[in-house]
Amino acid sequence: MSRVALKSAREIEAMRRAGALVAETFRLLDPYVKPGATLADLDRIAEEHIRRAGAVPAYLGYGPRDNPFPATICASVNEVICHGIPGDRALKEGDIVGVDIGVLLDGVYGDACYTYTVGRVSPEVQGLVDTTRQCLAAGLEVVRPGNRTGDIGHAVQSLAESRGYGVVKEYTGHGIGKRLHEEPTIYHWGARYTGLKFQPGMVFTIEPMINLGTPDTRLMPDGWTVITADKLPSAQFEHTVVVTPRGHEILTL
């Protein structure tokens, strides 16, 4: 069984502040996510805000020494599932873009993702975005002492697949604290009553990635960008959550 470090009240309070900065950065970006905006613009705005707050972008320079992630945010447009690298691509009407933001503040991390719609999107794509948001809510709903990590996966998978969507299996949620990625691993598929039992003080992310078509993925040659195998759109929502004695608290709300 994985060893999971339970966070102290002081650590949780620090993670609350880190999570609040992540949420604040999403609110700041909101009016800029519109047709004509480039992903590089969004990245610059986010980095400036994070650094002004006395924090460090968590993703910038993260990863293998020979291919570190080169930006502050992950910006994943349409068929890009996750880890999209911001560049000169301009958003256009009807796009969706999943923006993933991580910060390191006072020695602890905050991490979340939000999928923005750019202008008016098709009903098919809006349904995907709405369902993905609901999948995150379904996963959060089962987080309380005594339940297990498999309950999250079952809740997410059951909802998404009942509507005909594909659930990405290769990329998961994770524990978080003084390191960006810790135990436990949080799968977005699986069976109820399986996995690690929740205890107060556990902190982790839930971050379902839901595809309009097949759940199959492809890693691009840059070593980061992950796309859907059928090139259909994908959406993602993520929160960092702490298990409390009575249930849970979202730290990135």
XYZ file of C-alpha atoms in Angstrom:
253
model
C 0.000 0.000 0.000
C 1.266 3.466 -0.853
C 2.535 5.682 1.921
C 0.554 8.926 1.937
C 1.730 11.829 4.061
C -1.153 13.412 5.972
C -0.901 17.187 6.024
C -0.823 19.216 9.244
C -3.209 22.097 9.906
C -0.361 24.515 9.172
C 0.418 22.833 5.840
C -3.256 22.833 4.859
C -3.522 26.546 5.610
C -0.479 27.205 3.422
C -2.020 25.094 0.655
C -5.222 27.122 0.997
C -3.215 30.239 0.150
C -1.526 28.540 -2.799
C -4.890 27.281 -4.031
C -6.417 30.731 -3.684
C -3.668 32.163 -5.889
C -4.394 29.532 -8.552
C -8.117 30.382 -8.463
C -7.325 34.106 -8.608
C -5.160 33.552 -11.694
C -8.039 31.821 -13.483
C -10.326 34.763 -12.685
C -7.693 37.167 -14.015
C -7.369 35.234 -17.291
C -11.107 34.977 -17.910
C -11.618 38.229 -19.890
C -8.524 37.542 -22.008
C -9.724 34.147 -23.266
C -11.382 35.333 -26.471
C -10.949 35.087 -30.232
C -7.602 36.508 -31.318
C -5.793 35.980 -28.012
C -2.647 33.903 -28.314
C -1.697 31.175 -25.891
C 1.573 33.018 -25.293
C -0.452 36.076 -24.183
C -2.299 33.984 -21.598
C 0.967 32.462 -20.406
C 2.595 35.868 -19.925
C -0.391 37.283 -18.020
C -0.468 34.255 -15.710
C 3.277 34.290 -15.043
C 3.342 37.999 -14.239
C 0.462 37.631 -11.787
C 1.930 34.565 -10.060
C 5.334 36.203 -9.616
C 3.793 39.475 -8.351
C 2.111 37.400 -5.632
C 5.502 36.113 -4.485
C 5.012 32.635 -5.931
C 6.835 30.592 -8.565
C 5.174 28.932 -11.589
C 5.154 25.211 -10.786
C 5.373 23.900 -14.354
C 8.064 26.181 -15.770
C 11.204 24.039 -15.946
C 9.407 20.950 -14.605
C 10.266 17.540 -15.980
C 13.343 15.856 -17.410
C 16.532 17.897 -17.526
C 16.853 17.460 -21.280
C 13.247 18.511 -22.018
C 11.778 20.653 -19.225
C 8.326 22.173 -19.670
C 8.931 25.637 -21.191
C 5.966 27.662 -19.904
C 3.945 28.760 -16.868
C 0.605 27.298 -17.944
C -0.436 24.258 -19.913
C -2.804 25.422 -22.654
C -4.610 22.561 -24.392
C -6.808 23.539 -27.352
C -9.543 21.323 -28.823
C -7.983 17.880 -29.546
C -5.120 18.513 -27.108
C -5.911 16.580 -23.942
C -3.205 17.953 -21.647
C 0.276 19.481 -21.399
C -0.202 21.778 -24.377
C 2.704 24.221 -24.738
C 1.651 27.882 -25.129
C 2.880 29.508 -28.332
C 1.762 31.859 -31.070
C -1.463 29.964 -31.803
C -4.405 32.383 -31.675
C -7.734 31.277 -30.261
C -10.746 31.406 -32.524
C -14.515 31.357 -32.099
C -15.704 27.873 -31.187
C -12.431 26.665 -29.648
C -12.096 25.238 -26.171
C -8.880 25.572 -24.207
C -7.977 23.702 -21.044
C -5.697 25.906 -18.944
C -3.745 24.104 -16.218
C -2.082 26.281 -13.568
C 0.290 25.258 -10.808
C 2.061 27.497 -8.289
C 4.638 27.072 -5.541
C 3.936 29.489 -2.689
C 5.614 29.401 0.719
C 6.927 25.900 0.115
C 3.684 24.203 -0.973
C 1.888 23.681 -4.274
C -1.536 24.514 -5.646
C -2.807 22.947 -8.883
C -6.015 23.212 -10.928
C -7.356 23.163 -14.474
C -10.289 24.914 -16.118
C -11.616 24.480 -19.654
C -12.696 27.790 -21.183
C -15.058 28.070 -24.128
C -13.998 30.682 -26.684
C -17.037 32.606 -27.846
C -19.915 30.364 -28.884
C -19.126 26.665 -29.216
C -21.184 23.929 -30.843
C -23.828 22.149 -28.727
C -21.769 18.948 -29.067
C -18.664 20.583 -27.622
C -20.642 22.433 -24.940
C -22.065 19.069 -23.847
C -18.545 17.680 -23.507
C -17.404 20.650 -21.408
C -20.490 20.505 -19.171
C -20.143 16.754 -18.646
C -16.453 17.051 -17.781
C -17.249 19.693 -15.167
C -19.957 17.398 -13.791
C -17.486 14.490 -13.727
C -15.205 16.512 -11.462
C -18.174 17.311 -9.210
C -19.152 13.621 -9.123
C -15.624 12.669 -8.119
C -15.510 15.298 -5.398
C -18.859 14.200 -4.005
C -17.497 10.837 -2.821
C -14.447 12.273 -1.037
C -14.933 11.684 2.683
C -13.311 9.535 5.370
C -14.001 5.839 4.870
C -14.556 5.997 1.137
C -11.785 4.971 -1.257
C -9.919 6.294 -4.269
C -11.723 3.801 -6.529
C -14.999 5.506 -5.643
C -13.743 8.620 -7.473
C -12.839 6.639 -10.567
C -16.164 4.836 -10.587
C -18.127 8.076 -10.229
C -16.261 9.792 -13.067
C -16.241 6.824 -15.436
C -19.900 5.949 -14.872
C -21.089 9.470 -15.678
C -18.861 10.033 -18.707
C -19.412 6.659 -20.333
C -23.170 6.771 -19.727
C -23.178 9.771 -22.093
C -20.933 8.148 -24.679
C -17.682 9.942 -23.877
C -14.192 8.458 -23.589
C -12.317 8.608 -20.270
C -8.561 9.113 -20.544
C -6.794 6.452 -18.479
C -3.090 7.220 -18.924
C -3.118 10.555 -17.049
C -4.287 10.804 -13.465
C -4.805 12.919 -10.404
C -2.142 12.848 -7.723
C -1.199 13.698 -4.192
C 0.250 17.174 -3.729
C 1.953 19.145 -0.981
C 5.619 20.061 -0.669
C 6.062 18.264 -4.001
C 3.898 18.775 -7.078
C 3.327 15.044 -7.514
C 3.016 12.775 -4.467
C 1.063 9.690 -3.505
C -1.726 8.695 -3.921
C -2.491 8.244 -7.617
C -6.099 9.177 -8.383
C -7.532 7.258 -11.330
C -10.596 8.569 -13.154
C -11.859 5.053 -13.855
C -12.279 1.983 -11.715
C -14.472 0.129 -9.261
C -16.201 1.254 -6.082
C -14.844 0.125 -2.712
C -11.323 -0.336 -4.112
C -8.096 1.574 -3.648
C -6.749 3.601 -0.764
C -9.108 4.624 2.043
C -9.491 8.370 2.576
C -8.241 9.862 5.832
C -8.430 13.439 7.119
C -5.324 15.347 6.055
C -4.925 13.649 2.673
C -4.506 16.227 -0.119
C -4.723 15.347 -3.805
C -6.026 16.477 -7.175
C -8.998 15.160 -9.126
C -8.616 16.065 -12.803
C -10.753 14.062 -15.236
C -9.871 14.334 -18.915
C -12.904 13.432 -21.003
C -12.884 12.954 -24.779
C -15.702 13.494 -27.236
C -14.708 10.271 -28.999
C -12.221 7.516 -28.273
C -10.343 7.500 -24.951
C -7.133 6.666 -26.832
C -4.271 9.179 -26.696
C -1.163 10.099 -28.694
C 1.994 11.790 -27.394
C 3.414 14.348 -29.827
C 7.103 14.553 -30.765
C 7.719 17.493 -28.376
C 7.457 14.977 -25.538
C 4.702 16.920 -23.734
C 1.606 17.569 -25.850
C -0.990 14.787 -25.623
C -3.789 14.649 -28.214
C -6.820 12.462 -28.831
C -6.138 9.598 -31.229
C -9.177 10.531 -33.345
C -8.467 14.318 -33.224
C -11.848 15.019 -31.593
C -12.024 17.545 -28.730
C -11.141 16.822 -25.108
C -11.943 18.765 -21.927
C -10.491 18.806 -18.420
C -11.371 20.259 -15.035
C -9.258 19.899 -11.899
C -9.292 20.898 -8.242
C -6.946 20.310 -5.334
C -8.905 18.865 -2.399
C -8.199 17.996 1.243
C -10.057 15.279 3.131
C -11.626 16.674 6.323
C -13.175 14.826 9.291
C -16.662 15.377 7.835
C -15.954 15.304 4.098
C -13.655 17.468 2.024
C -12.636 21.041 1.260
C -11.688 22.303 -2.198
C -8.474 24.317 -1.902
C -8.568 25.813 -5.414
C -12.190 26.958 -5.540
